[in-house]
């Protein structure tokens, strides 16, 4: 397993990986991450290995997607530990560029700006966030030129916008979206869970409790969006240490809000627990 720091190095390393015979559906898979890897990220590495002969993991805490008041500076970073983990799961290459390597000394003059679907859900609370995400992902696609890229449904809106970018800008890469990996008590794994103190960690399980209650009601025939949203929001309401941001029922491909749920609709939630912003979602089926 090799760690490379520059665009030139990753390009030539990927070129030599491509040299061998092709056995799987795809030759090269990319798993873009910000590091502080957990079992959720590693499930993407596993999935990448099932779909492609060679797995490349990028690790880059992307300053463009953080607002000035967010946690860019204190975001957890441990490249050596991350590299060991992905090597154990079969990745052959880690691309861990510096900020300078990706952006030079400033902010890129040209960026990928989503004109729809980025102003709702998380986008309503994190203006510019998805522009930063799409810009870095487009750069990673151009640098690594993967045949397939793997993302997690944990970041549901992100996965929808990345599919839309690839479709609308005719990028030649397949997008694969993997299920959410959860802790034993249901909390969706996230690098930011490391910020939670004991009380907040306990409270954080309420996000998924609400989603599950709504999904159970859907399974029993409930279709009214307001009722489902209310069920999902109820464990978060009037709870010390929890500040809900949104609970929305949306159409999975367009993120349009729904009044009536259908199979495949997505219920998504965001809340601050202690000082930490957490998100989660569930597909109703
Ligand atoms: P991040 O490092 O948080 O930017 O995440 C990198 C990738 O891992 C994204 O595609 C995320 O959606 C995915 N991911 C993060 N947490 C999970 C999880 N609990 N289950 C599945 N995928 C995840």
PDB file of C-alpha atoms and ligand atoms in Angstrom:
ATOM      1  CA  UNK A   1       0.000   0.000   0.000  1.00  0.00           C
ATOM      2  CA  UNK A   2       1.386   3.320  -1.081  1.00  0.00           C
ATOM      3  CA  UNK A   3       0.632   6.834   0.227  1.00  0.00           C
ATOM      4  CA  UNK A   4       1.097   9.556  -2.361  1.00  0.00           C
ATOM      5  CA  UNK A   5       0.863  13.305  -1.845  1.00  0.00           C
ATOM      6  CA  UNK A   6       0.867  14.872  -5.284  1.00  0.00           C
ATOM      7  CA  UNK A   7      -1.334  14.790  -8.375  1.00  0.00           C
ATOM      8  CA  UNK A   8       1.581  13.638 -10.527  1.00  0.00           C
ATOM      9  CA  UNK A   9       2.342  10.767  -8.164  1.00  0.00           C
ATOM     10  CA  UNK A  10      -1.247   9.574  -7.996  1.00  0.00           C
ATOM     11  CA  UNK A  11      -1.630   9.769 -11.782  1.00  0.00           C
ATOM     12  CA  UNK A  12       1.436   7.645 -12.417  1.00  0.00           C
ATOM     13  CA  UNK A  13       0.558   5.197  -9.609  1.00  0.00           C
ATOM     14  CA  UNK A  14      -2.961   4.754 -11.068  1.00  0.00           C
ATOM     15  CA  UNK A  15      -1.486   4.300 -14.545  1.00  0.00           C
ATOM     16  CA  UNK A  16       0.715   1.462 -13.309  1.00  0.00           C
ATOM     17  CA  UNK A  17      -2.238  -0.146 -11.468  1.00  0.00           C
ATOM     18  CA  UNK A  18      -4.158  -0.064 -14.753  1.00  0.00           C
ATOM     19  CA  UNK A  19      -1.326  -1.927 -16.462  1.00  0.00           C
ATOM     20  CA  UNK A  20      -2.460  -5.392 -15.329  1.00  0.00           C
ATOM     21  CA  UNK A  21      -5.229  -7.597 -16.705  1.00  0.00           C
ATOM     22  CA  UNK A  22      -8.820  -6.568 -15.973  1.00  0.00           C
ATOM     23  CA  UNK A  23     -10.889  -9.070 -13.977  1.00  0.00           C
ATOM     24  CA  UNK A  24     -13.744  -7.133 -12.450  1.00  0.00           C
ATOM     25  CA  UNK A  25     -16.450  -4.843 -13.769  1.00  0.00           C
ATOM     26  CA  UNK A  26     -14.187  -1.825 -13.274  1.00  0.00           C
ATOM     27  CA  UNK A  27     -10.409  -1.413 -13.226  1.00  0.00           C
ATOM     28  CA  UNK A  28     -10.050   1.421 -10.703  1.00  0.00           C
ATOM     29  CA  UNK A  29     -12.403   2.489  -7.898  1.00  0.00           C
ATOM     30  CA  UNK A  30     -12.045   5.694  -5.911  1.00  0.00           C
ATOM     31  CA  UNK A  31     -13.342   6.131  -2.356  1.00  0.00           C
ATOM     32  CA  UNK A  32     -13.211   9.835  -1.482  1.00  0.00           C
ATOM     33  CA  UNK A  33     -12.998  10.579   2.263  1.00  0.00           C
ATOM     34  CA  UNK A  34     -11.882  13.197   4.757  1.00  0.00           C
ATOM     35  CA  UNK A  35     -10.110  10.594   6.898  1.00  0.00           C
ATOM     36  CA  UNK A  36     -10.692   9.730  10.589  1.00  0.00           C
ATOM     37  CA  UNK A  37     -11.891   6.498   9.091  1.00  0.00           C
ATOM     38  CA  UNK A  38     -14.416   4.183  10.713  1.00  0.00           C
ATOM     39  CA  UNK A  39     -16.260   1.040   9.697  1.00  0.00           C
ATOM     40  CA  UNK A  40     -18.643   3.103   7.511  1.00  0.00           C
ATOM     41  CA  UNK A  41     -15.751   4.286   5.335  1.00  0.00           C
ATOM     42  CA  UNK A  42     -14.221   0.809   5.359  1.00  0.00           C
ATOM     43  CA  UNK A  43     -17.473  -0.680   4.072  1.00  0.00           C
ATOM     44  CA  UNK A  44     -17.026   1.593   1.033  1.00  0.00           C
ATOM     45  CA  UNK A  45     -13.493   0.234   0.582  1.00  0.00           C
ATOM     46  CA  UNK A  46     -14.870  -3.336   0.723  1.00  0.00           C
ATOM     47  CA  UNK A  47     -17.529  -2.459  -1.810  1.00  0.00           C
ATOM     48  CA  UNK A  48     -14.959  -0.793  -4.058  1.00  0.00           C
ATOM     49  CA  UNK A  49     -12.908  -4.004  -3.969  1.00  0.00           C
ATOM     50  CA  UNK A  50     -15.932  -6.014  -5.089  1.00  0.00           C
ATOM     51  CA  UNK A  51     -16.499  -3.759  -8.074  1.00  0.00           C
ATOM     52  CA  UNK A  52     -12.992  -2.927  -9.220  1.00  0.00           C
ATOM     53  CA  UNK A  53      -9.566  -4.556  -9.507  1.00  0.00           C
ATOM     54  CA  UNK A  54      -7.812  -1.683  -7.713  1.00  0.00           C
ATOM     55  CA  UNK A  55      -8.993   0.560  -4.892  1.00  0.00           C
ATOM     56  CA  UNK A  56      -7.733   4.112  -4.388  1.00  0.00           C
ATOM     57  CA  UNK A  57      -8.766   6.007  -1.241  1.00  0.00           C
ATOM     58  CA  UNK A  58      -8.426   9.769  -1.093  1.00  0.00           C
ATOM     59  CA  UNK A  59      -8.021  11.441   2.289  1.00  0.00           C
ATOM     60  CA  UNK A  60      -8.385  15.194   2.225  1.00  0.00           C
ATOM     61  CA  UNK A  61     -10.105  17.495   4.701  1.00  0.00           C
ATOM     62  CA  UNK A  62     -11.516  19.856   2.107  1.00  0.00           C
ATOM     63  CA  UNK A  63     -11.442  23.457   3.366  1.00  0.00           C
ATOM     64  CA  UNK A  64     -13.876  24.573   0.625  1.00  0.00           C
ATOM     65  CA  UNK A  65     -16.771  22.678   2.167  1.00  0.00           C
ATOM     66  CA  UNK A  66     -16.431  24.137   5.676  1.00  0.00           C
ATOM     67  CA  UNK A  67     -17.947  27.480   6.673  1.00  0.00           C
ATOM     68  CA  UNK A  68     -15.679  29.763   8.753  1.00  0.00           C
ATOM     69  CA  UNK A  69     -17.587  28.857  11.943  1.00  0.00           C
ATOM     70  CA  UNK A  70     -17.369  25.100  11.322  1.00  0.00           C
ATOM     71  CA  UNK A  71     -14.875  22.497  12.498  1.00  0.00           C
ATOM     72  CA  UNK A  72     -12.231  22.525   9.725  1.00  0.00           C
ATOM     73  CA  UNK A  73      -9.348  23.203  12.131  1.00  0.00           C
ATOM     74  CA  UNK A  74     -10.299  20.621  14.721  1.00  0.00           C
ATOM     75  CA  UNK A  75     -11.553  17.939  12.326  1.00  0.00           C
ATOM     76  CA  UNK A  76      -9.795  14.693  13.430  1.00  0.00           C
ATOM     77  CA  UNK A  77      -6.745  13.758  11.321  1.00  0.00           C
ATOM     78  CA  UNK A  78      -4.625  10.596  11.581  1.00  0.00           C
ATOM     79  CA  UNK A  79      -3.196   9.653   8.197  1.00  0.00           C
ATOM     80  CA  UNK A  80      -1.022   6.760   9.366  1.00  0.00           C
ATOM     81  CA  UNK A  81      -3.854   5.027  11.238  1.00  0.00           C
ATOM     82  CA  UNK A  82      -6.206   5.580   8.273  1.00  0.00           C
ATOM     83  CA  UNK A  83      -3.664   4.172   5.819  1.00  0.00           C
ATOM     84  CA  UNK A  84      -3.225   1.033   7.944  1.00  0.00           C
ATOM     85  CA  UNK A  85      -6.991   0.495   8.067  1.00  0.00           C
ATOM     86  CA  UNK A  86      -7.582   0.818   4.328  1.00  0.00           C
ATOM     87  CA  UNK A  87      -4.528  -1.364   3.563  1.00  0.00           C
ATOM     88  CA  UNK A  88      -6.070  -4.101   5.718  1.00  0.00           C
ATOM     89  CA  UNK A  89      -9.206  -3.856   3.588  1.00  0.00           C
ATOM     90  CA  UNK A  90      -7.345  -4.204   0.308  1.00  0.00           C
ATOM     91  CA  UNK A  91      -6.791  -0.611  -0.883  1.00  0.00           C
ATOM     92  CA  UNK A  92      -3.564  -0.255  -2.849  1.00  0.00           C
ATOM     93  CA  UNK A  93      -3.180   3.496  -2.936  1.00  0.00           C
ATOM     94  CA  UNK A  94      -3.951   6.422  -0.629  1.00  0.00           C
ATOM     95  CA  UNK A  95      -3.978   9.904  -2.141  1.00  0.00           C
ATOM     96  CA  UNK A  96      -3.511  12.426   0.678  1.00  0.00           C
ATOM     97  CA  UNK A  97      -2.805  15.804  -0.904  1.00  0.00           C
ATOM     98  CA  UNK A  98      -2.001  18.974   1.007  1.00  0.00           C
ATOM     99  CA  UNK A  99      -4.270  21.991   0.753  1.00  0.00           C
ATOM    100  CA  UNK A 100      -1.648  23.663  -1.462  1.00  0.00           C
ATOM    101  CA  UNK A 101      -1.495  20.674  -3.764  1.00  0.00           C
ATOM    102  CA  UNK A 102      -5.266  20.860  -4.321  1.00  0.00           C
ATOM    103  CA  UNK A 103      -5.856  24.606  -4.347  1.00  0.00           C
ATOM    104  CA  UNK A 104      -2.524  26.398  -4.518  1.00  0.00           C
ATOM    105  CA  UNK A 105      -2.474  29.325  -2.155  1.00  0.00           C
ATOM    106  CA  UNK A 106      -6.044  30.513  -2.698  1.00  0.00           C
ATOM    107  CA  UNK A 107      -9.591  29.558  -3.559  1.00  0.00           C
ATOM    108  CA  UNK A 108     -10.217  28.139  -7.062  1.00  0.00           C
ATOM    109  CA  UNK A 109     -11.531  30.725  -9.528  1.00  0.00           C
ATOM    110  CA  UNK A 110     -13.753  28.106 -11.164  1.00  0.00           C
ATOM    111  CA  UNK A 111     -15.959  25.828  -9.076  1.00  0.00           C
ATOM    112  CA  UNK A 112     -18.878  23.440  -9.533  1.00  0.00           C
ATOM    113  CA  UNK A 113     -22.040  25.256  -8.476  1.00  0.00           C
ATOM    114  CA  UNK A 114     -25.224  23.219  -7.995  1.00  0.00           C
ATOM    115  CA  UNK A 115     -28.181  25.294  -9.175  1.00  0.00           C
ATOM    116  CA  UNK A 116     -30.890  23.010  -7.816  1.00  0.00           C
ATOM    117  CA  UNK A 117     -31.229  20.658  -4.842  1.00  0.00           C
ATOM    118  CA  UNK A 118     -28.440  22.339  -2.860  1.00  0.00           C
ATOM    119  CA  UNK A 119     -30.609  24.937  -1.139  1.00  0.00           C
ATOM    120  CA  UNK A 120     -32.716  22.494   0.865  1.00  0.00           C
ATOM    121  CA  UNK A 121     -32.063  19.979   3.677  1.00  0.00           C
ATOM    122  CA  UNK A 122     -28.422  20.439   4.799  1.00  0.00           C
ATOM    123  CA  UNK A 123     -27.822  23.020   2.071  1.00  0.00           C
ATOM    124  CA  UNK A 124     -30.272  25.407   3.726  1.00  0.00           C
ATOM    125  CA  UNK A 125     -28.111  25.409   6.856  1.00  0.00           C
ATOM    126  CA  UNK A 126     -24.686  25.125   5.209  1.00  0.00           C
ATOM    127  CA  UNK A 127     -24.622  27.633   2.350  1.00  0.00           C
ATOM    128  CA  UNK A 128     -21.777  26.890  -0.073  1.00  0.00           C
ATOM    129  CA  UNK A 129     -21.143  23.458   1.437  1.00  0.00           C
ATOM    130  CA  UNK A 130     -22.188  21.423  -1.582  1.00  0.00           C
ATOM    131  CA  UNK A 131     -20.346  23.748  -3.961  1.00  0.00           C
ATOM    132  CA  UNK A 132     -17.209  22.896  -1.988  1.00  0.00           C
ATOM    133  CA  UNK A 133     -18.026  19.174  -2.053  1.00  0.00           C
ATOM    134  CA  UNK A 134     -18.775  19.043  -5.784  1.00  0.00           C
ATOM    135  CA  UNK A 135     -15.674  21.080  -6.617  1.00  0.00           C
ATOM    136  CA  UNK A 136     -13.335  18.765  -4.715  1.00  0.00           C
ATOM    137  CA  UNK A 137     -15.036  15.627  -6.035  1.00  0.00           C
ATOM    138  CA  UNK A 138     -14.790  16.926  -9.621  1.00  0.00           C
ATOM    139  CA  UNK A 139     -11.079  17.614  -9.055  1.00  0.00           C
ATOM    140  CA  UNK A 140     -10.544  14.136  -7.584  1.00  0.00           C
ATOM    141  CA  UNK A 141     -12.330  12.575 -10.575  1.00  0.00           C
ATOM    142  CA  UNK A 142     -10.100  14.538 -12.969  1.00  0.00           C
ATOM    143  CA  UNK A 143      -6.925  13.639 -11.080  1.00  0.00           C
ATOM    144  CA  UNK A 144      -7.564   9.941 -10.403  1.00  0.00           C
ATOM    145  CA  UNK A 145      -9.855   9.218 -13.385  1.00  0.00           C
ATOM    146  CA  UNK A 146     -11.577   6.299 -11.630  1.00  0.00           C
ATOM    147  CA  UNK A 147     -13.991   4.007 -13.471  1.00  0.00           C
ATOM    148  CA  UNK A 148     -16.261   3.940 -10.422  1.00  0.00           C
ATOM    149  CA  UNK A 149     -16.502   6.041  -7.256  1.00  0.00           C
ATOM    150  CA  UNK A 150     -18.136   4.865  -4.047  1.00  0.00           C
ATOM    151  CA  UNK A 151     -20.074   7.171  -1.692  1.00  0.00           C
ATOM    152  CA  UNK A 152     -22.175   6.522   1.414  1.00  0.00           C
ATOM    153  CA  UNK A 153     -25.913   7.071   1.725  1.00  0.00           C
ATOM    154  CA  UNK A 154     -25.161   8.485   5.164  1.00  0.00           C
ATOM    155  CA  UNK A 155     -24.587  11.766   3.276  1.00  0.00           C
ATOM    156  CA  UNK A 156     -27.771  11.352   1.281  1.00  0.00           C
ATOM    157  CA  UNK A 157     -28.033  14.833  -0.243  1.00  0.00           C
ATOM    158  CA  UNK A 158     -24.351  14.697  -1.185  1.00  0.00           C
ATOM    159  CA  UNK A 159     -24.844  11.404  -3.029  1.00  0.00           C
ATOM    160  CA  UNK A 160     -27.822  12.820  -4.959  1.00  0.00           C
ATOM    161  CA  UNK A 161     -25.862  15.931  -5.956  1.00  0.00           C
ATOM    162  CA  UNK A 162     -22.833  13.895  -7.041  1.00  0.00           C
ATOM    163  CA  UNK A 163     -25.004  11.695  -9.250  1.00  0.00           C
ATOM    164  CA  UNK A 164     -26.536  14.880 -10.687  1.00  0.00           C
ATOM    165  CA  UNK A 165     -23.097  16.418 -11.331  1.00  0.00           C
ATOM    166  CA  UNK A 166     -21.876  13.314 -13.149  1.00  0.00           C
ATOM    167  CA  UNK A 167     -25.067  13.164 -15.216  1.00  0.00           C
ATOM    168  CA  UNK A 168     -25.332  16.880 -16.001  1.00  0.00           C
ATOM    169  CA  UNK A 169     -21.625  17.421 -16.751  1.00  0.00           C
ATOM    170  CA  UNK A 170     -21.201  14.113 -18.643  1.00  0.00           C
ATOM    171  CA  UNK A 171     -18.458  12.810 -16.393  1.00  0.00           C
ATOM    172  CA  UNK A 172     -17.282   9.343 -17.355  1.00  0.00           C
ATOM    173  CA  UNK A 173     -17.446   7.648 -13.970  1.00  0.00           C
ATOM    174  CA  UNK A 174     -19.964   5.238 -12.456  1.00  0.00           C
ATOM    175  CA  UNK A 175     -21.356   6.276  -9.063  1.00  0.00           C
ATOM    176  CA  UNK A 176     -22.156   3.666  -6.474  1.00  0.00           C
ATOM    177  CA  UNK A 177     -23.923   4.532  -3.212  1.00  0.00           C
ATOM    178  CA  UNK A 178     -23.468   2.221  -0.219  1.00  0.00           C
ATOM    179  CA  UNK A 179     -25.834   1.681   2.748  1.00  0.00           C
ATOM    180  CA  UNK A 180     -25.367   3.383   6.114  1.00  0.00           C
ATOM    181  CA  UNK A 181     -23.200   1.537   8.638  1.00  0.00           C
ATOM    182  CA  UNK A 182     -24.426   2.001  12.213  1.00  0.00           C
ATOM    183  CA  UNK A 183     -23.166   1.445  15.731  1.00  0.00           C
ATOM    184  CA  UNK A 184     -24.817  -1.359  17.727  1.00  0.00           C
ATOM    185  CA  UNK A 185     -27.357   1.090  19.188  1.00  0.00           C
ATOM    186  CA  UNK A 186     -28.312   2.462  15.777  1.00  0.00           C
ATOM    187  CA  UNK A 187     -26.282   5.681  15.681  1.00  0.00           C
ATOM    188  CA  UNK A 188     -24.973   6.231  12.149  1.00  0.00           C
ATOM    189  CA  UNK A 189     -21.175   6.057  12.199  1.00  0.00           C
ATOM    190  CA  UNK A 190     -19.509   9.415  11.606  1.00  0.00           C
ATOM    191  CA  UNK A 191     -16.065  10.872  12.149  1.00  0.00           C
ATOM    192  CA  UNK A 192     -17.832  13.621  14.114  1.00  0.00           C
ATOM    193  CA  UNK A 193     -19.190  11.110  16.666  1.00  0.00           C
ATOM    194  CA  UNK A 194     -15.721  11.436  18.250  1.00  0.00           C
ATOM    195  CA  UNK A 195     -16.783  14.937  19.406  1.00  0.00           C
ATOM    196  CA  UNK A 196     -19.677  13.561  21.507  1.00  0.00           C
ATOM    197  CA  UNK A 197     -19.262  13.358  25.264  1.00  0.00           C
ATOM    198  CA  UNK A 198     -20.957  10.494  27.105  1.00  0.00           C
ATOM    199  CA  UNK A 199     -24.304  12.253  27.610  1.00  0.00           C
ATOM    200  CA  UNK A 200     -24.440  13.485  24.015  1.00  0.00           C
ATOM    201  CA  UNK A 201     -23.459  10.069  22.673  1.00  0.00           C
ATOM    202  CA  UNK A 202     -26.459   8.617  24.523  1.00  0.00           C
ATOM    203  CA  UNK A 203     -28.791  11.371  23.269  1.00  0.00           C
ATOM    204  CA  UNK A 204     -27.560  10.965  19.692  1.00  0.00           C
ATOM    205  CA  UNK A 205     -29.329   7.603  19.405  1.00  0.00           C
ATOM    206  CA  UNK A 206     -32.616   9.554  19.297  1.00  0.00           C
ATOM    207  CA  UNK A 207     -32.074  10.527  15.661  1.00  0.00           C
ATOM    208  CA  UNK A 208     -32.316   6.961  14.428  1.00  0.00           C
ATOM    209  CA  UNK A 209     -35.035   6.074  16.993  1.00  0.00           C
ATOM    210  CA  UNK A 210     -37.293   8.675  15.397  1.00  0.00           C
ATOM    211  CA  UNK A 211     -36.498   7.552  11.859  1.00  0.00           C
ATOM    212  CA  UNK A 212     -37.215   3.946  12.807  1.00  0.00           C
ATOM    213  CA  UNK A 213     -40.530   4.840  14.404  1.00  0.00           C
ATOM    214  CA  UNK A 214     -41.570   6.663  11.220  1.00  0.00           C
ATOM    215  CA  UNK A 215     -40.385   3.783   9.033  1.00  0.00           C
ATOM    216  CA  UNK A 216     -42.408   1.341  11.159  1.00  0.00           C
ATOM    217  CA  UNK A 217     -45.522   3.504  10.753  1.00  0.00           C
ATOM    218  CA  UNK A 218     -44.907   3.647   6.996  1.00  0.00           C
ATOM    219  CA  UNK A 219     -44.628  -0.151   6.909  1.00  0.00           C
ATOM    220  CA  UNK A 220     -48.021  -0.304   8.627  1.00  0.00           C
ATOM    221  CA  UNK A 221     -49.595   1.923   6.000  1.00  0.00           C
ATOM    222  CA  UNK A 222     -49.090   5.513   7.204  1.00  0.00           C
ATOM    223  CA  UNK A 223     -48.457   7.767   4.204  1.00  0.00           C
ATOM    224  CA  UNK A 224     -49.096  11.294   5.490  1.00  0.00           C
ATOM    225  CA  UNK A 225     -45.834  13.268   5.438  1.00  0.00           C
ATOM    226  CA  UNK A 226     -46.721  15.485   8.390  1.00  0.00           C
ATOM    227  CA  UNK A 227     -47.504  12.447  10.558  1.00  0.00           C
ATOM    228  CA  UNK A 228     -44.300  10.654   9.530  1.00  0.00           C
ATOM    229  CA  UNK A 229     -42.188  13.778  10.094  1.00  0.00           C
ATOM    230  CA  UNK A 230     -43.821  14.234  13.457  1.00  0.00           C
ATOM    231  CA  UNK A 231     -43.002  10.652  14.478  1.00  0.00           C
ATOM    232  CA  UNK A 232     -39.375  11.136  13.433  1.00  0.00           C
ATOM    233  CA  UNK A 233     -39.099  14.479  15.216  1.00  0.00           C
ATOM    234  CA  UNK A 234     -40.790  13.441  18.426  1.00  0.00           C
ATOM    235  CA  UNK A 235     -37.748  11.854  20.209  1.00  0.00           C
ATOM    236  CA  UNK A 236     -35.784  15.058  19.477  1.00  0.00           C
ATOM    237  CA  UNK A 237     -38.393  17.499  20.732  1.00  0.00           C
ATOM    238  CA  UNK A 238     -37.853  19.310  24.048  1.00  0.00           C
ATOM    239  CA  UNK A 239     -34.770  17.266  24.831  1.00  0.00           C
ATOM    240  CA  UNK A 240     -31.977  18.846  26.806  1.00  0.00           C
ATOM    241  CA  UNK A 241     -28.842  18.975  24.657  1.00  0.00           C
ATOM    242  CA  UNK A 242     -30.659  18.400  21.331  1.00  0.00           C
ATOM    243  CA  UNK A 243     -31.447  21.127  18.795  1.00  0.00           C
ATOM    244  CA  UNK A 244     -33.205  19.689  15.744  1.00  0.00           C
ATOM    245  CA  UNK A 245     -32.510  21.466  12.443  1.00  0.00           C
ATOM    246  CA  UNK A 246     -34.847  19.709  10.046  1.00  0.00           C
ATOM    247  CA  UNK A 247     -36.922  16.573   9.593  1.00  0.00           C
ATOM    248  CA  UNK A 248     -37.967  16.268   5.945  1.00  0.00           C
ATOM    249  CA  UNK A 249     -39.672  13.712   3.744  1.00  0.00           C
ATOM    250  CA  UNK A 250     -38.334  13.963   0.199  1.00  0.00           C
ATOM    251  CA  UNK A 251     -38.349  12.251  -3.158  1.00  0.00           C
ATOM    252  CA  UNK A 252     -35.084  10.292  -3.426  1.00  0.00           C
ATOM    253  CA  UNK A 253     -33.838  11.552  -6.804  1.00  0.00           C
ATOM    254  CA  UNK A 254     -35.042  15.149  -6.811  1.00  0.00           C
ATOM    255  CA  UNK A 255     -35.098  15.981  -3.080  1.00  0.00           C
ATOM    256  CA  UNK A 256     -38.560  17.512  -3.653  1.00  0.00           C
ATOM    257  CA  UNK A 257     -40.563  17.636  -0.401  1.00  0.00           C
ATOM    258  CA  UNK A 258     -43.481  15.186  -0.387  1.00  0.00           C
ATOM    259  CA  UNK A 259     -46.932  15.396   1.146  1.00  0.00           C
ATOM    260  CA  UNK A 260     -47.525  11.693   0.681  1.00  0.00           C
ATOM    261  CA  UNK A 261     -44.827   9.097   1.256  1.00  0.00           C
ATOM    262  CA  UNK A 262     -44.178   6.377  -1.306  1.00  0.00           C
ATOM    263  CA  UNK A 263     -41.902   3.349  -1.234  1.00  0.00           C
ATOM    264  CA  UNK A 264     -38.412   4.727  -1.877  1.00  0.00           C
ATOM    265  CA  UNK A 265     -39.122   8.132  -0.308  1.00  0.00           C
ATOM    266  CA  UNK A 266     -36.418   9.316   2.076  1.00  0.00           C
ATOM    267  CA  UNK A 267     -36.878  10.733   5.542  1.00  0.00           C
ATOM    268  CA  UNK A 268     -33.862  12.847   6.478  1.00  0.00           C
ATOM    269  CA  UNK A 269     -32.933  14.519   9.751  1.00  0.00           C
ATOM    270  CA  UNK A 270     -30.279  16.882  11.070  1.00  0.00           C
ATOM    271  CA  UNK A 271     -29.791  17.993  14.660  1.00  0.00           C
ATOM    272  CA  UNK A 272     -27.163  19.483  16.900  1.00  0.00           C
ATOM    273  CA  UNK A 273     -26.424  17.167  19.800  1.00  0.00           C
ATOM    274  CA  UNK A 274     -24.315  19.049  22.294  1.00  0.00           C
ATOM    275  CA  UNK A 275     -22.194  21.152  19.961  1.00  0.00           C
ATOM    276  CA  UNK A 276     -22.046  18.513  17.237  1.00  0.00           C
ATOM    277  CA  UNK A 277     -24.145  18.560  14.092  1.00  0.00           C
ATOM    278  CA  UNK A 278     -25.353  15.060  13.174  1.00  0.00           C
ATOM    279  CA  UNK A 279     -27.351  13.835  10.168  1.00  0.00           C
ATOM    280  CA  UNK A 280     -29.186  10.621   9.405  1.00  0.00           C
ATOM    281  CA  UNK A 281     -31.777   9.298   6.979  1.00  0.00           C
ATOM    282  CA  UNK A 282     -33.874   6.268   6.167  1.00  0.00           C
ATOM    283  CA  UNK A 283     -35.446   4.970   2.961  1.00  0.00           C
ATOM    284  CA  UNK A 284     -39.107   4.074   3.466  1.00  0.00           C
ATOM    285  CA  UNK A 285     -39.973   0.673   2.093  1.00  0.00           C
TER     286      UNK A 285
HETATM  287  P1  LIG B   1     -16.461  11.765   5.022  1.00  0.00           P
HETATM  288  O1  LIG B   1     -15.077  11.295   5.358  1.00  0.00           O
HETATM  289  O2  LIG B   1     -17.315  12.019   6.200  1.00  0.00           O
HETATM  290  O3  LIG B   1     -16.460  12.852   3.994  1.00  0.00           O
HETATM  291  O4  LIG B   1     -17.150  10.522   4.311  1.00  0.00           O
HETATM  292  C1  LIG B   1     -16.557   9.884   3.207  1.00  0.00           C
HETATM  293  C2  LIG B   1     -17.545   8.924   2.615  1.00  0.00           C
HETATM  294  O5  LIG B   1     -17.910   7.941   3.577  1.00  0.00           O
HETATM  295  C3  LIG B   1     -18.846   9.600   2.168  1.00  0.00           C
HETATM  296  O6  LIG B   1     -19.264   9.051   0.921  1.00  0.00           O
HETATM  297  C4  LIG B   1     -19.789   9.245   3.279  1.00  0.00           C
HETATM  298  O7  LIG B   1     -21.144   9.218   2.876  1.00  0.00           O
HETATM  299  C5  LIG B   1     -19.307   7.856   3.650  1.00  0.00           C
HETATM  300  N1  LIG B   1     -19.742   7.514   5.004  1.00  0.00           N
HETATM  301  C6  LIG B   1     -19.560   8.245   6.138  1.00  0.00           C
HETATM  302  N2  LIG B   1     -20.152   7.640   7.192  1.00  0.00           N
HETATM  303  C7  LIG B   1     -20.738   6.517   6.715  1.00  0.00           C
HETATM  304  C8  LIG B   1     -21.517   5.477   7.303  1.00  0.00           C
HETATM  305  N3  LIG B   1     -21.824   5.468   8.598  1.00  0.00           N
HETATM  306  N4  LIG B   1     -21.961   4.480   6.503  1.00  0.00           N
HETATM  307  C9  LIG B   1     -21.664   4.471   5.175  1.00  0.00           C
HETATM  308  N5  LIG B   1     -20.928   5.423   4.558  1.00  0.00           N
HETATM  309  C10 LIG B   1     -20.476   6.435   5.310  1.00  0.00           C
END
